[in-house]
XYZ file of C-alpha atoms in Angstrom:
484
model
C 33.381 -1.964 9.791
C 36.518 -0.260 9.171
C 36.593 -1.432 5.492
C 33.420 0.033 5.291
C 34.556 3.463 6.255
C 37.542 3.864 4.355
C 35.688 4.821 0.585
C 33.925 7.229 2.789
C 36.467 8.997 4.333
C 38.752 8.671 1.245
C 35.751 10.494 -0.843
C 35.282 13.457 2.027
C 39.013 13.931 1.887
C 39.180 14.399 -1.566
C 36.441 16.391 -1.755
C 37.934 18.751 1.200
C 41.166 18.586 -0.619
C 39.636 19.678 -4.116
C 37.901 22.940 -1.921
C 40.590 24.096 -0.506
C 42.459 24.284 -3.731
C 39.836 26.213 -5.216
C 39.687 28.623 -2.750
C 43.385 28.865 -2.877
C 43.408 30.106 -6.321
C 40.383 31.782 -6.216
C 41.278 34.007 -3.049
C 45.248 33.876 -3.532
C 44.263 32.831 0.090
C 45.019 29.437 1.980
C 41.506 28.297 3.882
C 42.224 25.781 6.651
C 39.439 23.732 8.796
C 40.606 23.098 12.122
C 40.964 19.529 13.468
C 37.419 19.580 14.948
C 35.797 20.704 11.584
C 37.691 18.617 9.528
C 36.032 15.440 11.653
C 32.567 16.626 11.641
C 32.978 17.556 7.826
C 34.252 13.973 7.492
C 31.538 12.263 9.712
C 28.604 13.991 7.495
C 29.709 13.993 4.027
C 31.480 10.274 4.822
C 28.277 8.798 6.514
C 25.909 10.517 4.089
C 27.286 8.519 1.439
C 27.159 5.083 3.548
C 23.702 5.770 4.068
C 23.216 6.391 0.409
C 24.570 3.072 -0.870
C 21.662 1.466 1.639
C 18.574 3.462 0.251
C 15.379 1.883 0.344
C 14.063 0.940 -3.437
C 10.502 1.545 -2.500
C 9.171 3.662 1.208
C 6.117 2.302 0.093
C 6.545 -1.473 0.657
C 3.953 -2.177 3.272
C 1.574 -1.230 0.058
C 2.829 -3.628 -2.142
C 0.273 -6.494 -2.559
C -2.868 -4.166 -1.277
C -5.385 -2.931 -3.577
C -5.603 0.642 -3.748
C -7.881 2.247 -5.894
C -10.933 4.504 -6.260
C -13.072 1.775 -6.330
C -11.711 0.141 -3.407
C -12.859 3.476 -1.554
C -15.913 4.306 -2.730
C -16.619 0.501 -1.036
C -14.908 1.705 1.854
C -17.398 4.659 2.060
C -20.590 2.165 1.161
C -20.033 0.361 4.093
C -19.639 2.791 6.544
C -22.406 4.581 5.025
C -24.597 1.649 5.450
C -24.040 1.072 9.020
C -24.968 4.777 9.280
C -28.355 4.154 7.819
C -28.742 0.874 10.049
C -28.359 3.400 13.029
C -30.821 5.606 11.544
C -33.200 3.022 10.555
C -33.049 1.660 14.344
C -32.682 5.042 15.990
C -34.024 7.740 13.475
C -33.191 10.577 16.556
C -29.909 9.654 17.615
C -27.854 12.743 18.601
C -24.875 11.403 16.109
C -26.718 10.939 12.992
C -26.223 14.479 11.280
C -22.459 14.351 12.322
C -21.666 10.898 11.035
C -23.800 12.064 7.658
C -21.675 15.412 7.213
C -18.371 13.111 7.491
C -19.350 10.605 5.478
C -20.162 13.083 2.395
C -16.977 14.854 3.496
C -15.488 10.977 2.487
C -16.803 11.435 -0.972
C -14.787 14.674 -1.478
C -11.344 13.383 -0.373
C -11.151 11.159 -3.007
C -10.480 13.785 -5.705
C -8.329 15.400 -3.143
C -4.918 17.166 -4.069
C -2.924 18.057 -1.621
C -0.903 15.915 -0.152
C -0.666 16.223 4.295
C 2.322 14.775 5.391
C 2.654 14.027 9.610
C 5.825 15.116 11.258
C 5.879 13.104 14.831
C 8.553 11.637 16.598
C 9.730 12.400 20.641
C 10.721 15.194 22.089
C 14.173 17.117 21.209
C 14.312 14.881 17.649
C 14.340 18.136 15.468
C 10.659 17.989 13.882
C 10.398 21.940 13.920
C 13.635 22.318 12.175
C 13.509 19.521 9.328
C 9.783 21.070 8.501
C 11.258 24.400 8.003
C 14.166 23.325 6.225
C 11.851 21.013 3.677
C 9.911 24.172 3.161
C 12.368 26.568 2.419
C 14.494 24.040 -0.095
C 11.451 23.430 -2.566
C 8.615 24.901 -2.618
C 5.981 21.993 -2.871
C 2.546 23.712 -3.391
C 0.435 19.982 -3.084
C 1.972 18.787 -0.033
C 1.222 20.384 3.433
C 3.883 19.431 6.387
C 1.939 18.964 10.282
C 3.843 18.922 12.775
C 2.681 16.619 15.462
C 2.865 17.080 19.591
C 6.050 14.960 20.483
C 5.408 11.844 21.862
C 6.244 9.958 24.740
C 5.438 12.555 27.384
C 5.249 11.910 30.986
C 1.935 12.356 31.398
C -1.087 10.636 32.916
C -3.345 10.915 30.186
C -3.966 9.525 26.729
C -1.937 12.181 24.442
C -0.012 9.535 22.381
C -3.695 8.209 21.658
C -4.718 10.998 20.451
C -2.130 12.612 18.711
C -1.679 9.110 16.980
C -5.375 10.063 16.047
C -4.477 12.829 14.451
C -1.432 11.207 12.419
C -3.879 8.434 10.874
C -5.728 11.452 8.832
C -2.580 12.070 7.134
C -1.203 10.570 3.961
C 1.999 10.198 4.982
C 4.322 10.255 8.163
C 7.854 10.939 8.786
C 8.785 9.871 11.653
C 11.874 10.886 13.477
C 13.878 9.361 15.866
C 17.897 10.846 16.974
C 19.067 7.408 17.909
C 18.619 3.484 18.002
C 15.082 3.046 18.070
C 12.948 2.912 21.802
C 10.552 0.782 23.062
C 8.028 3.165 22.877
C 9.120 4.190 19.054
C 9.279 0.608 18.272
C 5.903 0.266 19.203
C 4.281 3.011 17.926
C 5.909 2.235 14.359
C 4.300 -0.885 14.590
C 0.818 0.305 15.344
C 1.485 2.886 12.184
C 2.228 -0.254 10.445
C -0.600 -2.260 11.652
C -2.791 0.458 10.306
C -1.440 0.379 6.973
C -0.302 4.026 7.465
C 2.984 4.795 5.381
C 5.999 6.047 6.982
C 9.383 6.469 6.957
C 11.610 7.155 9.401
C 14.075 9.786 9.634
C 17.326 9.122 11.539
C 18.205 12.938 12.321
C 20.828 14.703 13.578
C 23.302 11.628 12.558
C 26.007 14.310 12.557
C 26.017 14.559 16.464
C 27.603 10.785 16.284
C 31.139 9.926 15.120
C 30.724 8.302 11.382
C 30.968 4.267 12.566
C 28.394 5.568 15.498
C 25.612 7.091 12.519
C 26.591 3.882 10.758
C 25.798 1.240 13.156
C 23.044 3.021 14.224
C 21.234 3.256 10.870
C 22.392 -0.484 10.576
C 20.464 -1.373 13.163
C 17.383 1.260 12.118
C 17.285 -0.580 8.753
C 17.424 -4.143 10.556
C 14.296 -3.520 12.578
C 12.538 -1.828 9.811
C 13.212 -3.768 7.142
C 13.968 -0.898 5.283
C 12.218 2.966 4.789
C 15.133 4.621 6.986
C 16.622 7.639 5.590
C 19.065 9.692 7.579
C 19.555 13.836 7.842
C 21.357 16.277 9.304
C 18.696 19.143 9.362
C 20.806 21.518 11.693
C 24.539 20.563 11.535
C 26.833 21.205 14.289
C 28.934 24.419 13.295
C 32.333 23.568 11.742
C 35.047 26.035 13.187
C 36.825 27.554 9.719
C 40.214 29.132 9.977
C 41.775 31.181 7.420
C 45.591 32.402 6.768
C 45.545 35.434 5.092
C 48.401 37.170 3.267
C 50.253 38.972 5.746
C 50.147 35.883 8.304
C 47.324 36.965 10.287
C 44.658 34.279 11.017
C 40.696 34.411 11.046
C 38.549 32.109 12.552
C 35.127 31.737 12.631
C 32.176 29.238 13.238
C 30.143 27.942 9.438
C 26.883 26.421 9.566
C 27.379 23.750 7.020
C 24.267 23.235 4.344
C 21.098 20.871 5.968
C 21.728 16.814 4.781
C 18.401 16.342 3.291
C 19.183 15.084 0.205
C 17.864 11.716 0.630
C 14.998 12.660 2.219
C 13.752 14.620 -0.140
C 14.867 12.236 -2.796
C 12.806 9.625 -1.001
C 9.591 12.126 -0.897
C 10.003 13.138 -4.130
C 9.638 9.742 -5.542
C 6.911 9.031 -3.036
C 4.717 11.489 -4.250
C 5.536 11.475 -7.732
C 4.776 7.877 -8.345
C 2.255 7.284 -4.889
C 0.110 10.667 -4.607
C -3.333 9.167 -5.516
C -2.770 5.981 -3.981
C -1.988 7.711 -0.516
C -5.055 10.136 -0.868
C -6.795 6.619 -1.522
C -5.510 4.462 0.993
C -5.946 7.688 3.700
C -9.718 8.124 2.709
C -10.152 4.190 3.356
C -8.689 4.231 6.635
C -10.876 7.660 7.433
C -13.815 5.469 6.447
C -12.712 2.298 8.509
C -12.484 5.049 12.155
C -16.029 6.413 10.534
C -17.315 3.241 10.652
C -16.433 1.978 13.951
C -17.977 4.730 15.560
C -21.016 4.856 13.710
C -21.054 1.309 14.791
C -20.421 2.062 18.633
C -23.378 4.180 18.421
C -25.575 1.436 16.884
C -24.206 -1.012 19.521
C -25.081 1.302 22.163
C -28.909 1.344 21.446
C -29.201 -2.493 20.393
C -27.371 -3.019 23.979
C -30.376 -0.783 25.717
C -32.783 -2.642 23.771
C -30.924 -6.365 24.981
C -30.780 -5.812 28.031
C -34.052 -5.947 29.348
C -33.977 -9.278 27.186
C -31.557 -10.807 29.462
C -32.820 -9.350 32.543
C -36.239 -11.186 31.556
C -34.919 -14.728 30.391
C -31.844 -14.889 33.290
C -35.248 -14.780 36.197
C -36.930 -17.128 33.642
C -34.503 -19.542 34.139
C -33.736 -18.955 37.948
C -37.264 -20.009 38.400
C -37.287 -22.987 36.446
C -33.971 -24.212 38.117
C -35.202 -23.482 41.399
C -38.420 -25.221 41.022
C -37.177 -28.333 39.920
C -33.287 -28.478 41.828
C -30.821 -31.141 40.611
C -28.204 -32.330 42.652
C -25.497 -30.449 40.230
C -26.527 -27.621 38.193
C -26.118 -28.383 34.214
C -26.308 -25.581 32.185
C -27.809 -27.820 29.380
C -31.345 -28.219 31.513
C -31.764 -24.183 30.367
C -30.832 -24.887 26.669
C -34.245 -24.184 25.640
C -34.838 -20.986 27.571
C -31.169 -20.005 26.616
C -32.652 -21.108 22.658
C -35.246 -18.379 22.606
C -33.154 -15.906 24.280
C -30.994 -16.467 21.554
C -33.157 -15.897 18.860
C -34.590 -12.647 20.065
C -30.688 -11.114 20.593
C -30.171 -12.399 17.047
C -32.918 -9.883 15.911
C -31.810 -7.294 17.609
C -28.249 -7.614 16.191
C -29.406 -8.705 12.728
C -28.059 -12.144 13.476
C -31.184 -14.614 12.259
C -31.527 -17.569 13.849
C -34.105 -20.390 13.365
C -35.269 -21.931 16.514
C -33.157 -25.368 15.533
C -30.222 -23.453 14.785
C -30.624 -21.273 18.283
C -30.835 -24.084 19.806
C -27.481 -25.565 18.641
C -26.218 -21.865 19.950
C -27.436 -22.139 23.185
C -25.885 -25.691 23.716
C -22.773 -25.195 22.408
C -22.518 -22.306 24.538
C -23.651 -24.985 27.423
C -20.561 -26.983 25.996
C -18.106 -24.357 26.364
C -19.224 -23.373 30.189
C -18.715 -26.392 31.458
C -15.767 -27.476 29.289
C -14.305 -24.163 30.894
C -15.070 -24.747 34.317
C -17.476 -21.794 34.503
C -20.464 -23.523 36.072
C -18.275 -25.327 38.811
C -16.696 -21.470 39.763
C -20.238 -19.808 39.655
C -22.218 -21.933 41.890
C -18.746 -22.439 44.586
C -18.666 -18.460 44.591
C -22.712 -18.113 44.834
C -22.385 -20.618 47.522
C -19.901 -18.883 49.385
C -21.838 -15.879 49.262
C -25.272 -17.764 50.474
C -23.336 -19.617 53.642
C -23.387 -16.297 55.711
C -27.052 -16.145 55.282
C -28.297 -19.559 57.170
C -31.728 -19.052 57.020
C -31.975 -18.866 53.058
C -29.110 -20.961 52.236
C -30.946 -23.935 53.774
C -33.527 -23.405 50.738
C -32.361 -26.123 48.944
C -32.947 -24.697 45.202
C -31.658 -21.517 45.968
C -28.157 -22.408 44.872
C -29.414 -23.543 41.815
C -31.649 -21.012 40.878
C -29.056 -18.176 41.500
C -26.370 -19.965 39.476
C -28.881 -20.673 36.693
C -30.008 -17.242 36.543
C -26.012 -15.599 36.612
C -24.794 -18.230 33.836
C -28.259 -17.176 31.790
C -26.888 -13.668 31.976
C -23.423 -14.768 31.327
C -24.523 -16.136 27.951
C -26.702 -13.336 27.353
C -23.861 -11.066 27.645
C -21.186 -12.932 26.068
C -23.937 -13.202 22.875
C -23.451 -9.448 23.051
C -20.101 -9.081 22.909
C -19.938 -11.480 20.378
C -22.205 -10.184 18.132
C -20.956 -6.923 18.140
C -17.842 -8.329 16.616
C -19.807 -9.243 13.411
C -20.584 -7.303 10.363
C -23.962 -5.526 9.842
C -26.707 -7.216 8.372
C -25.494 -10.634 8.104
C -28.460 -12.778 7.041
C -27.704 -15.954 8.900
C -25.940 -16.697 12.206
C -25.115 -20.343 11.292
C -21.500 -19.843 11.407
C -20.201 -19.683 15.098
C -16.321 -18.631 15.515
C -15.744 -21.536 18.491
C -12.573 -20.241 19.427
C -13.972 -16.232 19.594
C -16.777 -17.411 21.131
C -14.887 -18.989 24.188
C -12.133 -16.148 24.295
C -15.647 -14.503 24.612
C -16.764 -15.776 27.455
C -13.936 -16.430 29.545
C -13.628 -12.442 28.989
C -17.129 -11.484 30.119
C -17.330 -14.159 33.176
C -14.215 -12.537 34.225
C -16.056 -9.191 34.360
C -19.287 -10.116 36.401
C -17.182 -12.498 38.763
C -16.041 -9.414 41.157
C -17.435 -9.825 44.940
C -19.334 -6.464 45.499
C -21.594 -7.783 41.975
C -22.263 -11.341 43.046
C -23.358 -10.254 46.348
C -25.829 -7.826 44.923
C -26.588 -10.533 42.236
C -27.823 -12.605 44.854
C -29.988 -10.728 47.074
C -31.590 -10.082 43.552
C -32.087 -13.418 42.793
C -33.239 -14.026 46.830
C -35.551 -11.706 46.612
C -37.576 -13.341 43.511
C -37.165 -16.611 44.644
C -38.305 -16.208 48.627
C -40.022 -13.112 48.404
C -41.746 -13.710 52.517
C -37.963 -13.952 53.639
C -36.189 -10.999 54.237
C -32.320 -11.951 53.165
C -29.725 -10.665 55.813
C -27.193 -8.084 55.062
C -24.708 -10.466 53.872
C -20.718 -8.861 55.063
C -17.266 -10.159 55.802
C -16.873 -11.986 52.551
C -13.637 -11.599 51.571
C -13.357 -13.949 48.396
C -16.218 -15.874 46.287
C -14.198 -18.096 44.146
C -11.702 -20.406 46.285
């Protein structure tokens, strides 16, 4: 490290050297920094030119192997567009429609678009305000609009990093500053920027508040967990105190505001824009798309999940009653493979998923598989028997048990089909394919959510009341745990 900082300090000393001798001979004066100017003069021009050795060759790298291009857009559009006329084919009233249709022609414009809208975010206190107006008032850049963003990382209950993260992924481009060795939180958030394909480059600022082999190992470390796109600036430098001997002996001092260090910066945007514009306006009105679509497609889920389920509600009784009727010393979730088949097929309609009855059958029984492979049918009928052994009179029923469990895994299955469907792409002709490994993450996920005591208990009066409708079931209480 310290035969790094030598050709830095060595140039800022000449360079301070070659100054004062101008002023010298231009002044017939003798211009002096004090000790504490001289350091900070050293610690910004020397680590400016560190950091300038290390520049990043491209701050667009996470593009680099992505197609970006009209065309890839106008597809991006397409498909959001058609999952906006699935939702109007399926609900032609729906509250959203006009909204989602005003955006998505609003899509088609951005494509030609301009300007170029940069996002300046980064924590509190990291100089966002100040680096905007300095960029501003150093070139005038008439296609490129700078936003600041709320900071970040704010103690606060709610979801304001959500949504101000919102707001970043409608620019083209984000700078995002940090005043020291990266957070946690920053960490984090620059990897969700990432994940998003949103480019960005961060901007160690106010380096100048560190001594020079702080900055350096700092933006060492910056670059390290980046992989690169780090720039540094000083957009408000600490004051240098100036001294000067005049003539007659006296001596003036006085505090200078040295220059703003954006030079790289502005380097780096430069080159950004000049060589990137089109492809950002691109890759921004794909990702606008991409959001467009996934809420157009939340609304569509929403109605086919009123419209499923009733479905489930329908076949989970179904198959209570055809468990209870004919009990079997252990429940097997295979014996319901055929009522499971045709619920199947009619959630596969709703969701555009089409199944033939052979291949809804191989749904419903690998489904079967994967319950009992996972242990679900063992936990649901040990917690619907715990629930049933504080009612004695309909707990001696002996197909109760059965009928109950048959009825919650039906549901289960129906539910999990849901969530697993949803997960698909619109109008996909055939369902043949099943993702084994989604589908189990599936319903592990969902059994976890309908396992909760205060449901199972109302679960089973429900199913109690369709199976022994003359006996009144009593108010079952004190259960403290259904699964052992």
């Amino acid at each position: 490290m310290v035969v790094k900082l030598q050709r830095p300090i060595l140039v800022g000393g000449l360079g301070l050297s070659f100054s004062l001798w101008m002023l010298q001979s231009w002044h017939d004066s003798i211009v002096q920094v004090g000790e504490f100017g001289l350091l900070s003069a050293l610690a910004v021009g020397g680590g400016l030119w560190l950091f300038q050795q290390n520049r990043p060759k491209d701050s667009l790298e996470q593009l680099d192997g992505k197609l970006v291009d009209r065309a890839t857009g106008e597809s991006a559009i397409a498909k959001t567009e058609a999952v906006i006329n699935q939702l109007a084919q399926e609900a032609e009233n729906h509250l959203a429609l006009e909204t989602l249709r005003d955006q998505v022609a609003q899509l088609l414009l951005e494509l030609d678009r301009q300007e170029i809208k940069v996002a300046v975010t980064g924590g509190k206190s990291v100089g966002k305000s100040t680096l905007i107006q300095v960029l501003q008032n150093v070139e005038t850049r008439n296609l490129v609009s700078l936003k600041e963003t709320a900071p970040l990382f704010r103690e606060v209950s709610d979801n304001s990093d959500a949504a101000i993260l919102a707001e970043v992924a409608k620019s083209d481009f984000v700078l995002f500053l940090t005043n020291g060795d990266l957070t946690d939180s920053e960490f984090q958030t620059l990897q969700q920027l990432k994940a998003v394909n949103q480019p960005t480059i961060l901007v160690f600022n106010k380096q100048d508040q560190y001594l020079t082999d702080e900055s350096a190992s700092i933006f060492s470390q910056l670059k390290q967990r980046m992989q690169g796109n780090v720039v540094v600036t000083a957009a408000s430098p600490i004051a240098i105190k100036v001294r000067k001997h005049e003539a007659d002996g006296s001596v003036q001092e006085w505090m200078e505001q040295p220059a703003p260090a954006i030079q790289q910066l502005t380097q780096e945007l430069d080159q950004v824009l000049a060589q990137q514009g089109q492809r950002l306006v691109w890759l921004t009105t794909i990702r606008k798309a991409g959001l467009l679509k996934a809420e157009a497609k939340n609304w569509l889920n929403g109605t086919r999940r009123d419209r499923a389920t009733p479905i489930i509600e329908q076949y989970q009784w179904i198959a209570s009653a055809a468990a209870f009727a004919n009990p079997v010393p252990a429940l097997d979730i295979l014996a319901t493979a055929a009522i499971n088949a045709q619920m199947v097929m009619d959630l596969g309609n709703i969701y555009q998923q089409k199944f033939s009855l052979e291949q809804a059958q191989t749904v419903a029984g690998t489904m079967g598989s994967l319950m009992l492979k996972l242990g679900l049918v063992e936990l649901s009928t040990k917690a619907i028997s715990t629930v049933l052994k504080s009612n004695a009179v309909t707990f001696v029923a002996g197909g109760v048990v059965q009928g109950v469990s048959a009825a919650y895994l039906t549901r289960v299955a129906g539910l999990s089909l849901i969530e697993y469907f949803q997960q698909q792409e619109i109008a996909i002709d055939s369902g043949t394919g099943l993702n084994l490994e989604n589908l189990r993450q599936t319903l592990q996920k969902v059994f976890g959510q309908n396992q909760q005591i205060g449901f199972l208990q109302g679960f089973v009066k429900q199913g109690m009341k369709r199976l022994l409708p003359e006996v009144q079931p009593i108010e079952v209480v004190g259960v403290q745990k259904a699964v052992g």
